[in-house]
mmCIF file of C-alpha atoms in Angstrom:
data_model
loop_
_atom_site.group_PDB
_atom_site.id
_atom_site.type_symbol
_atom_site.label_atom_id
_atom_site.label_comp_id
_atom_site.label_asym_id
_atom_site.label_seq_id
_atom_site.Cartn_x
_atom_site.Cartn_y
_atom_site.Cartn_z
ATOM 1 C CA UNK A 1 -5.806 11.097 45.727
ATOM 2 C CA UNK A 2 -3.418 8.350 45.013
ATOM 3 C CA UNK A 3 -2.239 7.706 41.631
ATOM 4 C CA UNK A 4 -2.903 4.314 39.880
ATOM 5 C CA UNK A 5 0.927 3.523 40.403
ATOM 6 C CA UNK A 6 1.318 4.450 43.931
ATOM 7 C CA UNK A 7 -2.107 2.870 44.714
ATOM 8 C CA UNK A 8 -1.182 -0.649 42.916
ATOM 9 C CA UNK A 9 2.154 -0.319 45.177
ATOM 10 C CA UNK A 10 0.434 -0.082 47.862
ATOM 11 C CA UNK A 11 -2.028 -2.426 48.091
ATOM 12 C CA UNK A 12 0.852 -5.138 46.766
ATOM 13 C CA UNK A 13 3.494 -4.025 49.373
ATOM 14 C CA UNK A 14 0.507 -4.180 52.391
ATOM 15 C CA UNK A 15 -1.325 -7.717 51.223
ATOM 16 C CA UNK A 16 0.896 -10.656 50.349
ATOM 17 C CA UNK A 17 4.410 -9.230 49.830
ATOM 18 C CA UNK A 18 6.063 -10.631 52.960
ATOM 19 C CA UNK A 19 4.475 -14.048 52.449
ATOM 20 C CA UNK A 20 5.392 -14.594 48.525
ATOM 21 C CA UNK A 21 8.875 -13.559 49.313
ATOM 22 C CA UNK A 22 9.379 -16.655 52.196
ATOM 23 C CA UNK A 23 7.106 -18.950 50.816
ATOM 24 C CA UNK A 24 7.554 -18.678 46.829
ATOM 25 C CA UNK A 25 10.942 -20.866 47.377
ATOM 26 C CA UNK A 26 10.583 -22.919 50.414
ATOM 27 C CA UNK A 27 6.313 -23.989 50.096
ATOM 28 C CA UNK A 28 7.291 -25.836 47.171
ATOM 29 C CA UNK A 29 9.994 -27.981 48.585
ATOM 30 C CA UNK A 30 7.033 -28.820 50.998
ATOM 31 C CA UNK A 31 4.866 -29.911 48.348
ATOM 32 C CA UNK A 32 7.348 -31.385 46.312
ATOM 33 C CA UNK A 33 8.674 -34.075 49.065
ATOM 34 C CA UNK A 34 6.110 -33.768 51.294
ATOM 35 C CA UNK A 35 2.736 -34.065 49.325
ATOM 36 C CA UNK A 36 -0.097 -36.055 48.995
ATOM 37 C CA UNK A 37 0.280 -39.520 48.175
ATOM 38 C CA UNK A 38 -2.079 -39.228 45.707
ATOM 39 C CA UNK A 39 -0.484 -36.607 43.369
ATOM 40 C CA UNK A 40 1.574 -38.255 40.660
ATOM 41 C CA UNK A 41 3.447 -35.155 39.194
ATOM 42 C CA UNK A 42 4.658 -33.768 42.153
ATOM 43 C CA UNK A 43 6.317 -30.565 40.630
ATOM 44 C CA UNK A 44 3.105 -29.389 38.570
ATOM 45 C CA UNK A 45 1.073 -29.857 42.020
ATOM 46 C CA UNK A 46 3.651 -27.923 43.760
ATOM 47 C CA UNK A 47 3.786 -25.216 41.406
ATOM 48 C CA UNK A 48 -0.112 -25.296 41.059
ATOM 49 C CA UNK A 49 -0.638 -25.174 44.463
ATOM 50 C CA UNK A 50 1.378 -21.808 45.008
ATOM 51 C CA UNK A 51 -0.812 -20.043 42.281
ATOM 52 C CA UNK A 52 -4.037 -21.707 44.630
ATOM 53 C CA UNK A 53 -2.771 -20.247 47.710
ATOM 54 C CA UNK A 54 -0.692 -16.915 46.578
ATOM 55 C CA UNK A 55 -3.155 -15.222 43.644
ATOM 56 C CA UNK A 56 -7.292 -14.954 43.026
ATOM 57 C CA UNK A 57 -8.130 -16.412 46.697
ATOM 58 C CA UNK A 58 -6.195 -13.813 49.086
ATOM 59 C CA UNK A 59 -6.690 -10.762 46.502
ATOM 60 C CA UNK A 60 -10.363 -11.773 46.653
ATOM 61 C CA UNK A 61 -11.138 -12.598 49.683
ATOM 62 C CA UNK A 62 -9.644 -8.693 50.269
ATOM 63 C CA UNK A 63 -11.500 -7.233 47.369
ATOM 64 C CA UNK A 64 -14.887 -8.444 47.938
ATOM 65 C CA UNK A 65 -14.578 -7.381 51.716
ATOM 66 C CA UNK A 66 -12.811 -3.943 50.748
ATOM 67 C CA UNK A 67 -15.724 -3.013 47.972
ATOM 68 C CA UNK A 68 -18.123 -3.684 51.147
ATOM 69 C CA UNK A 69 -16.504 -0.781 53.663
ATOM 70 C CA UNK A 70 -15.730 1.385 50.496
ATOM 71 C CA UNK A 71 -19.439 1.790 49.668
ATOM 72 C CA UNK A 72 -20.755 1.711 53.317
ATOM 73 C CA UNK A 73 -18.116 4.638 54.649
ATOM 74 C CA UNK A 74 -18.065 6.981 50.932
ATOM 75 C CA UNK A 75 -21.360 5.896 49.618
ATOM 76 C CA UNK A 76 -23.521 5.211 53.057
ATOM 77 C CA UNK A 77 -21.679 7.826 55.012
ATOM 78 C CA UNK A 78 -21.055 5.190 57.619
ATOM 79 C CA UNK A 79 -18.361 5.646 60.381
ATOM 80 C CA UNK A 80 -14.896 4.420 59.532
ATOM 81 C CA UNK A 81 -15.277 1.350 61.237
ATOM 82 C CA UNK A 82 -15.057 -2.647 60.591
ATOM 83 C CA UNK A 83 -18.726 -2.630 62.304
ATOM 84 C CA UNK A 84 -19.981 -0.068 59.911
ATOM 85 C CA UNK A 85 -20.104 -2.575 56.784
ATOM 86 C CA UNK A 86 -22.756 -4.080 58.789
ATOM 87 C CA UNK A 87 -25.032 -1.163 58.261
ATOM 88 C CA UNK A 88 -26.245 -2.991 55.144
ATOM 89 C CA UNK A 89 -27.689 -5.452 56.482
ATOM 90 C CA UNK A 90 -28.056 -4.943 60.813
ATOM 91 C CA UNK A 91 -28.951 -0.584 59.935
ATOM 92 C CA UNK A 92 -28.577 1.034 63.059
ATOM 93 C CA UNK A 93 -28.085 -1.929 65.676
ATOM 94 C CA UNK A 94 -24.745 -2.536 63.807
ATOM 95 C CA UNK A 95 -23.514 0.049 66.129
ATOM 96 C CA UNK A 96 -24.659 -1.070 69.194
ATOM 97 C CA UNK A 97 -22.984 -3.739 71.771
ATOM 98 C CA UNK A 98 -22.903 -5.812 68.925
ATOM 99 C CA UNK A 99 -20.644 -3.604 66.301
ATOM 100 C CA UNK A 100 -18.634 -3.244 69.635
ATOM 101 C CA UNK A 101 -17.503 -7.212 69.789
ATOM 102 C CA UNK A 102 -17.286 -7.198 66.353
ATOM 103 C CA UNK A 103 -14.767 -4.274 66.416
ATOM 104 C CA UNK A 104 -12.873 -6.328 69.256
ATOM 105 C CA UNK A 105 -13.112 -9.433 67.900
ATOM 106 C CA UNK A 106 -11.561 -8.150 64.345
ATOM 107 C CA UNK A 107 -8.262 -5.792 66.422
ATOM 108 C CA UNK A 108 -7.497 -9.501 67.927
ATOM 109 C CA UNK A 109 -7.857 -11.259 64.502
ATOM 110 C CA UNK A 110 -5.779 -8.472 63.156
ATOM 111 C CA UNK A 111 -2.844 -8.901 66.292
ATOM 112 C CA UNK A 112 -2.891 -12.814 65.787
ATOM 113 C CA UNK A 113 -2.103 -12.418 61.421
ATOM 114 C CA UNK A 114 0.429 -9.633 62.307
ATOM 115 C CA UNK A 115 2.114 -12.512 64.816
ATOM 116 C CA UNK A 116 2.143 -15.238 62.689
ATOM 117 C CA UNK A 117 3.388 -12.849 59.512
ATOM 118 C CA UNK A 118 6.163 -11.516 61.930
ATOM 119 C CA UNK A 119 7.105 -14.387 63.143
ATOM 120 C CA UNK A 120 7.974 -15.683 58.994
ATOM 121 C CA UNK A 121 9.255 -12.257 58.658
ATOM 122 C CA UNK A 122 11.722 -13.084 61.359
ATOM 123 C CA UNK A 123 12.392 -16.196 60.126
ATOM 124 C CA UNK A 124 13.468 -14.967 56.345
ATOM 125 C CA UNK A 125 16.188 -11.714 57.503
ATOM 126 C CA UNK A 126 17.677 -14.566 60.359
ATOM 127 C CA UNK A 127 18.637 -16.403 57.347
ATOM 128 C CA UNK A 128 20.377 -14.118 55.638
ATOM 129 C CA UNK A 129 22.009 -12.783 58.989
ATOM 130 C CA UNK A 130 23.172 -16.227 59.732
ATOM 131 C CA UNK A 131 24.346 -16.437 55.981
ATOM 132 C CA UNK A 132 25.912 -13.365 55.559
ATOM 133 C CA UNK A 133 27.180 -11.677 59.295
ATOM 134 C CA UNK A 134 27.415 -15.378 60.930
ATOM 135 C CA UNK A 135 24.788 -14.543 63.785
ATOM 136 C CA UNK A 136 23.106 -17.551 64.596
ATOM 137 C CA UNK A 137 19.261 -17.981 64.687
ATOM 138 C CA UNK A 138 18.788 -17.750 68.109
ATOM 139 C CA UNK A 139 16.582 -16.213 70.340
ATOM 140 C CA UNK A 140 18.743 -12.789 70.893
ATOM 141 C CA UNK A 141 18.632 -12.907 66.740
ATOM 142 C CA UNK A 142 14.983 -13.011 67.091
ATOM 143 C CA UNK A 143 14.913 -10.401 69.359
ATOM 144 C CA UNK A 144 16.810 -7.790 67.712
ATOM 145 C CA UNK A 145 15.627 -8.062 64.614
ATOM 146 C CA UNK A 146 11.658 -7.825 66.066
ATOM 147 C CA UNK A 147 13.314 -4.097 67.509
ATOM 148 C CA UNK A 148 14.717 -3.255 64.361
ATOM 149 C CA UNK A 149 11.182 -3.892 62.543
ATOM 150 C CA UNK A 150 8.930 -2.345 64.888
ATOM 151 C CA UNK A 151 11.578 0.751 65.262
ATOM 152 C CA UNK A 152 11.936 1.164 61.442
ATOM 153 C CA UNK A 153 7.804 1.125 60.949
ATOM 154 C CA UNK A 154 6.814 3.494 64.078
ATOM 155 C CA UNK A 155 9.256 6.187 62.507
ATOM 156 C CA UNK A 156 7.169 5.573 59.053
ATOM 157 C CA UNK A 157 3.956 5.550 60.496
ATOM 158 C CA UNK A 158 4.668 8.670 63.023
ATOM 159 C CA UNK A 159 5.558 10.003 59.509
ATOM 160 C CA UNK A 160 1.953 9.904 58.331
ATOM 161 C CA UNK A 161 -0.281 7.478 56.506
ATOM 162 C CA UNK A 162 0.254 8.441 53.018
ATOM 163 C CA UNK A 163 3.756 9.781 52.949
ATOM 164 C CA UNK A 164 5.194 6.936 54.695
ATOM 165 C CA UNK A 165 3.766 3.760 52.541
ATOM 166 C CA UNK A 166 3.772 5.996 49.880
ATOM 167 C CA UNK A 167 7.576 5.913 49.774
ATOM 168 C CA UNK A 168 8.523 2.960 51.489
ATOM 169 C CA UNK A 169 5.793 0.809 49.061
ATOM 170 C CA UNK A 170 7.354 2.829 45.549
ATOM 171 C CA UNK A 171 10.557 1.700 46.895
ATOM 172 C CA UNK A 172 9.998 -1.600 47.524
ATOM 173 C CA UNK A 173 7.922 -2.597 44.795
ATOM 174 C CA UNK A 174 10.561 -1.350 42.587
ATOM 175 C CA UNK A 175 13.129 -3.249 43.886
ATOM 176 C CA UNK A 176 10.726 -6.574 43.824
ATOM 177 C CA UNK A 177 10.293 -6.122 40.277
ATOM 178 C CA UNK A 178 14.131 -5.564 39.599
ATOM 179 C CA UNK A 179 14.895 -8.763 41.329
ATOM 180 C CA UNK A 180 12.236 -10.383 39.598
ATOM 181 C CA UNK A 181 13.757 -9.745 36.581
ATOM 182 C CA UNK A 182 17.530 -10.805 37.520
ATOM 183 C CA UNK A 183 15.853 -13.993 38.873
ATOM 184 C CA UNK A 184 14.235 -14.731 35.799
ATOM 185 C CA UNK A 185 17.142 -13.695 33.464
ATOM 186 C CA UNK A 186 19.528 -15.692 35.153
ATOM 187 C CA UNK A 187 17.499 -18.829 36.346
ATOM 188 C CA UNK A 188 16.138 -21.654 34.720
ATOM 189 C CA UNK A 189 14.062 -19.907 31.929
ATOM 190 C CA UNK A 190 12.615 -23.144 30.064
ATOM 191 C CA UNK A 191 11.771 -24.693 33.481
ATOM 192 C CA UNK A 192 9.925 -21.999 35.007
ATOM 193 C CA UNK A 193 7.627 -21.465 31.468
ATOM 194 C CA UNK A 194 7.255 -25.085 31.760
ATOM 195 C CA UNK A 195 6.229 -25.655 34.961
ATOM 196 C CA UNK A 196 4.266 -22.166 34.927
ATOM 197 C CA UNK A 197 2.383 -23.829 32.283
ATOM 198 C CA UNK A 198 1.583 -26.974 33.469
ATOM 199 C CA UNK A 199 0.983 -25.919 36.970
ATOM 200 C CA UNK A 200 -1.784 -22.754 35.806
ATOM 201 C CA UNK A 201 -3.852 -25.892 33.956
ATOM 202 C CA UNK A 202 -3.540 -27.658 36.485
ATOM 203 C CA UNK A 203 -4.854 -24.843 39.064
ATOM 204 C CA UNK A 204 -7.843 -23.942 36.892
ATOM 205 C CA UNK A 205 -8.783 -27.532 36.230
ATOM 206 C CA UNK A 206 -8.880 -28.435 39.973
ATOM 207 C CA UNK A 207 -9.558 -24.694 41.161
ATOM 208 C CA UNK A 208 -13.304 -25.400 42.346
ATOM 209 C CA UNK A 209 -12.723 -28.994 43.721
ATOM 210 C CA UNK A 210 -9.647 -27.820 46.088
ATOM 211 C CA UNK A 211 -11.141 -24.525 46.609
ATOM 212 C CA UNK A 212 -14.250 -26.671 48.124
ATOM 213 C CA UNK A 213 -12.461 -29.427 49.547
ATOM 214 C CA UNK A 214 -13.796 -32.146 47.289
ATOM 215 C CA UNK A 215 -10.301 -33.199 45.807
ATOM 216 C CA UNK A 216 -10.238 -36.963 47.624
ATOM 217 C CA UNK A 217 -6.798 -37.061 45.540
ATOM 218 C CA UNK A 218 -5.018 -34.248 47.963
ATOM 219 C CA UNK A 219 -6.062 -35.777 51.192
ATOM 220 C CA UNK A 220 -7.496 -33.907 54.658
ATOM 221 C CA UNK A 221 -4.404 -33.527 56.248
ATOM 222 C CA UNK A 222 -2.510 -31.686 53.653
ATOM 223 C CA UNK A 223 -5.897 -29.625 53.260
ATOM 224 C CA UNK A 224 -6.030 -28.295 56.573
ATOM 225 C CA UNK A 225 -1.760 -28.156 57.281
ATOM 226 C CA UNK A 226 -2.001 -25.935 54.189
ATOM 227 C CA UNK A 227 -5.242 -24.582 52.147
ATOM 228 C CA UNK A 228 -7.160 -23.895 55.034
ATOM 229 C CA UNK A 229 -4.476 -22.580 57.204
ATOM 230 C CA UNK A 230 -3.928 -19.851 53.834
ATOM 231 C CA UNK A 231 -7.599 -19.314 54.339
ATOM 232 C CA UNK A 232 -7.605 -18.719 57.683
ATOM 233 C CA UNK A 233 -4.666 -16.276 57.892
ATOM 234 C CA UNK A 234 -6.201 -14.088 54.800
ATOM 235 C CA UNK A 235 -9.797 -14.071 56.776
ATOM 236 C CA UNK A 236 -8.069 -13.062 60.230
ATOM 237 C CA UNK A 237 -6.143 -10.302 58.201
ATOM 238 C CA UNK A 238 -9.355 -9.087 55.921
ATOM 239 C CA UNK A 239 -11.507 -6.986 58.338
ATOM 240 C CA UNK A 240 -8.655 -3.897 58.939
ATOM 241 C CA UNK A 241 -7.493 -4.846 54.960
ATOM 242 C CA UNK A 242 -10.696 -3.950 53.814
ATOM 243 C CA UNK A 243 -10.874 -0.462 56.003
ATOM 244 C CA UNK A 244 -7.231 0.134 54.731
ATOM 245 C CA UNK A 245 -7.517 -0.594 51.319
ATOM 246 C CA UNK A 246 -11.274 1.288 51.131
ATOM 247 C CA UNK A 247 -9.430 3.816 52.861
ATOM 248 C CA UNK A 248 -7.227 4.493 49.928
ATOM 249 C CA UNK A 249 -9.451 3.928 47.171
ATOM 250 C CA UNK A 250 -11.253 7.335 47.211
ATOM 251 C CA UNK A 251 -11.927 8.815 43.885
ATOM 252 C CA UNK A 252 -11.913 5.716 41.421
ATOM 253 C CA UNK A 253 -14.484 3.494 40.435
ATOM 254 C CA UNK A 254 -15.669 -0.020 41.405
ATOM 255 C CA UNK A 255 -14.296 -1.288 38.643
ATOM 256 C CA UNK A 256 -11.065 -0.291 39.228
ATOM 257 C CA UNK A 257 -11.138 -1.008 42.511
ATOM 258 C CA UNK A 258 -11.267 -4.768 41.420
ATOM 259 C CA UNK A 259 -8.788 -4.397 38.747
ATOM 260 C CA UNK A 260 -6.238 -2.585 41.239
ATOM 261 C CA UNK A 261 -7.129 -4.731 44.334
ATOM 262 C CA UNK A 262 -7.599 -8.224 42.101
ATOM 263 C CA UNK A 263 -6.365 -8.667 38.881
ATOM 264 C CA UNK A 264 -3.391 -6.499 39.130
ATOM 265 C CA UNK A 265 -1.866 -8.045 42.404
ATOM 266 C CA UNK A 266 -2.823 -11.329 41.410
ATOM 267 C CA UNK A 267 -1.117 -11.457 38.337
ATOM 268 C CA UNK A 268 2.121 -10.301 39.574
ATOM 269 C CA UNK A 269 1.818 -12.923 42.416
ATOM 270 C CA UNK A 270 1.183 -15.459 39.750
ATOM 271 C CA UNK A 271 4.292 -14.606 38.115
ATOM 272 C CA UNK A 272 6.403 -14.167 40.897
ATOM 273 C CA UNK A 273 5.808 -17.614 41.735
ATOM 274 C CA UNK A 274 6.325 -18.886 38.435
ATOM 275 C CA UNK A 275 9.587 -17.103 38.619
ATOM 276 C CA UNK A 276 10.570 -18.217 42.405
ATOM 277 C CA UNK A 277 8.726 -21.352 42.711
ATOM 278 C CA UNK A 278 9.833 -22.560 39.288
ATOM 279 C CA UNK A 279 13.769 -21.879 40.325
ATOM 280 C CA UNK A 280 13.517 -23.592 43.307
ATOM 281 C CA UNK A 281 11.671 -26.725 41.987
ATOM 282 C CA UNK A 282 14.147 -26.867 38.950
ATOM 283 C CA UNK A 283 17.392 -25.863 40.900
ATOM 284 C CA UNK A 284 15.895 -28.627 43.794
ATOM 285 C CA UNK A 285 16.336 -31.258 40.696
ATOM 286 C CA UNK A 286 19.768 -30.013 39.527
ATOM 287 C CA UNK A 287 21.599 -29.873 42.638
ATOM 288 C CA UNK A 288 20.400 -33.176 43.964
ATOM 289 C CA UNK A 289 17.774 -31.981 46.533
ATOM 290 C CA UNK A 290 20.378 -29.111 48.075
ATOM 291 C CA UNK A 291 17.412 -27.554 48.745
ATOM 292 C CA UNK A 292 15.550 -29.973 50.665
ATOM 293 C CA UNK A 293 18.191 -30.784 52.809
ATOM 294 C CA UNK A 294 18.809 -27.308 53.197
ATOM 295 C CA UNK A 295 15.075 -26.930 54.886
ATOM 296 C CA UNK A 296 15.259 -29.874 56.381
ATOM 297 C CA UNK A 297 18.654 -28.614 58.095
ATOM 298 C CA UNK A 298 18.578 -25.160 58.648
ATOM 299 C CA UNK A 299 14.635 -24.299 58.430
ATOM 300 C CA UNK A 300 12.394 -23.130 55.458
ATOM 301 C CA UNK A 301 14.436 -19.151 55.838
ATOM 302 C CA UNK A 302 17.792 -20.484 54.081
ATOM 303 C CA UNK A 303 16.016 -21.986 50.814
ATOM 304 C CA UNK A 304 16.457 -18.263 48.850
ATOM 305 C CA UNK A 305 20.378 -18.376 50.041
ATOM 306 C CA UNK A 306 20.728 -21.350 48.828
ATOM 307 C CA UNK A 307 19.075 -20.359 45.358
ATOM 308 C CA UNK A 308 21.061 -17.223 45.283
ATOM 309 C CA UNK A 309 24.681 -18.760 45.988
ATOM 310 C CA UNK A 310 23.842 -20.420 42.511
ATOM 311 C CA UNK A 311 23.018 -17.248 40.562
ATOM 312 C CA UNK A 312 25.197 -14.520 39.749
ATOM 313 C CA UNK A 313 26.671 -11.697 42.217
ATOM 314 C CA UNK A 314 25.541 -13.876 45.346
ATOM 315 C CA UNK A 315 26.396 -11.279 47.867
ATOM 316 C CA UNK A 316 24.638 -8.413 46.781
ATOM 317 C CA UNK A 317 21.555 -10.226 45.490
ATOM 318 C CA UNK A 318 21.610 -12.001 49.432
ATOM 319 C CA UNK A 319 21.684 -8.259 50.548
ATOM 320 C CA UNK A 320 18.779 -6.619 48.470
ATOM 321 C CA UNK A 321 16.562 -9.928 49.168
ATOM 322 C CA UNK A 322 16.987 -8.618 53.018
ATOM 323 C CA UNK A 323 16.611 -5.302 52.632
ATOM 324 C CA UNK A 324 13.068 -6.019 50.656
ATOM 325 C CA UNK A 325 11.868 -8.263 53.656
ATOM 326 C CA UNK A 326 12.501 -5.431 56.382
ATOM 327 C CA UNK A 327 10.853 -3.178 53.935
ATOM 328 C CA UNK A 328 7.770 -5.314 53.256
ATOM 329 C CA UNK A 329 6.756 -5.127 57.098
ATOM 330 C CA UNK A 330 5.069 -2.066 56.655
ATOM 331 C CA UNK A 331 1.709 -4.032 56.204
ATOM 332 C CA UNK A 332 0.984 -4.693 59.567
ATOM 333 C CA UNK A 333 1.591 -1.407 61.628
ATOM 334 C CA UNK A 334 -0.154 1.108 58.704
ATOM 335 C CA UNK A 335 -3.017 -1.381 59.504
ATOM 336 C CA UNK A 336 -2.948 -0.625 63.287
ATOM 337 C CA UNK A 337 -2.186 3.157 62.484
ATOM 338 C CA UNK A 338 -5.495 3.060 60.010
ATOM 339 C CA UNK A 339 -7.781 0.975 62.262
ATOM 340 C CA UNK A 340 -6.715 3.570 65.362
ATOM 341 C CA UNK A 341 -7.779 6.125 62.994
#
């Protein structure tokens, strides 16, 4: 049985946690310079718009689908299976040619997320290997940091299940919070409150209209470039998340399994983004669109350098944000190690 910390860790370190740490800097630039026509207040859109894409909606999406296989494989005494939380509502045919396709169909979903999340995983340490060791993002960069991922997470995974995302999600988790805190200490306090502020009232007031795609305001194209690419990515990645994190939620309660698997995660995406997304925004501003041209330049992976050669001890903070990318990639091969389980 997991503990309430190591389970929170966990499920944060094998959901979003690669995704809010290349995307909580450089998706607002996007929004910022690239948005709808039809937004006025660029910077509260952009800052609303990560909270729409990075909090309730993914953690969701996984909850609702993870309660499902919890109660069919504990409850129902199902097999441990993406096909068995069909059971429900298909009984016995759910195991049939049917649950077969479905099982396929979901391994492929769960090969084409773990593609597109390596690929931006690749794309943040090649940053800070061009920024820090001078090796150039090229396709031998690519390359041999793919080996270095895949090498690092077979060793935790032939490790075991538990032992090895127990310790490498306390570690990293930890260290997210740390630089959480130095980012929010030594950034732009007063502009990330204020556009936290503006852009969570702004999120719940248009929550249902974007959620349903009845915000004429935003436009189709940013809709589907964006919103529904988010959506498609957390659906591809929620039939193994939900046997996972079902997996690990023996012994507690429905209840908590929404308040460890929702709420929890959710809120510290919301604040991480208030925190990262409010510092680039603000430092974006200051530095006369540095950060823009940086994207523009050098790709979406140098943004956080860029933020970081502004703050305080530049060089180590460069380091640490690498070493908690490499660590996040646990998410996708303890999913392959649970599903072949």
């Amino acid at each position: 049985l997991l503990t309430k910390w190591q389970w929170f860790s966990i499920t944060l370190c094998t959901t979003i946690a690669t995704g809010i740490l290349f995307w909580g800097v450089a998706e607002p630039m996007y929004h910022l310079h690239s948005g709808p026509e039809g937004i006025e207040d660029k910077r509260t859109f952009a800052m609303s718009s990560l909270l729409m894409h990075w909090t309730l909606i993914p953690y969701g999406i996984y909850t609702l689908a993870g309660m499902a296989f919890a109660y069919c494989f504990y409850n129902l005494k199902q097999p441990f299976s993406v096909s068995g939380m069909l059971y429900p509502l298909f009984g016995d045919k759910a195991y049939g040619l049917f649950g077969k396709i479905v099982d396929v169909i979901c391994l492929f979903t769960l090969v084409a997320g773990m593609a597109a999340s390596l690929g931006t995983g690749i794309l943040a340490i090649s940053g800070g290997t061009d920024s820090f060791f001078g090796l150039p993002p090229n396709t031998w960069t690519y390359g041999g940091i793919s080996l270095a991922i895949v090498a690092a997470f077979v060793a935790s995974a032939a490790s075991g299940l538990q032992k090895g995302i127990k310790l490498l999600s306390g570690i990293n988790v930890r260290i997210f919070i740390a630089f959480a805190v130095f980012m929010f200490i030594t950034g732009p306090i007063l502009a990330m409150l204020t556009l936290g502020k503006d852009g969570f009232l702004d999120f719940a007031w248009n929550f249902l209209p974007r959620s349903l795609g009845l915000d004429a305001s935003i436009g189709d194209d940013w809709e589907r470039s964006w919103t529904v690419f988010y959506w498609a990515n957390w659906l591809a990645w929620t039939p193994v998340t939900a046997l996972f994190l079902g997996r690990i939620a023996k012994g507690y309660t429905l209840r908590e399994f929404i308040r460890f698997n929702l709420l929890y995660p959710a809120l510290f995406g919301g604040f991480w983004m208030v925190i990262f997304g409010g510092t680039s925004l603000e430092f974006d501003s200051i530095y006369n669109g540095e950060l823009i041209n940086s994207l523009n330049e050098n790709g979406a992976q140098s943004v956080i350098y860029r933020i970081l050669d502004h703050l305080p001890l530049a060089g180590i903070t460069g380091i640490v944000f690498l070493v908690i990318v490499f660590l996040s990639y646990g998410r996708g091969l303890q999913h392959l190690r649970t599903y072949g389980n």
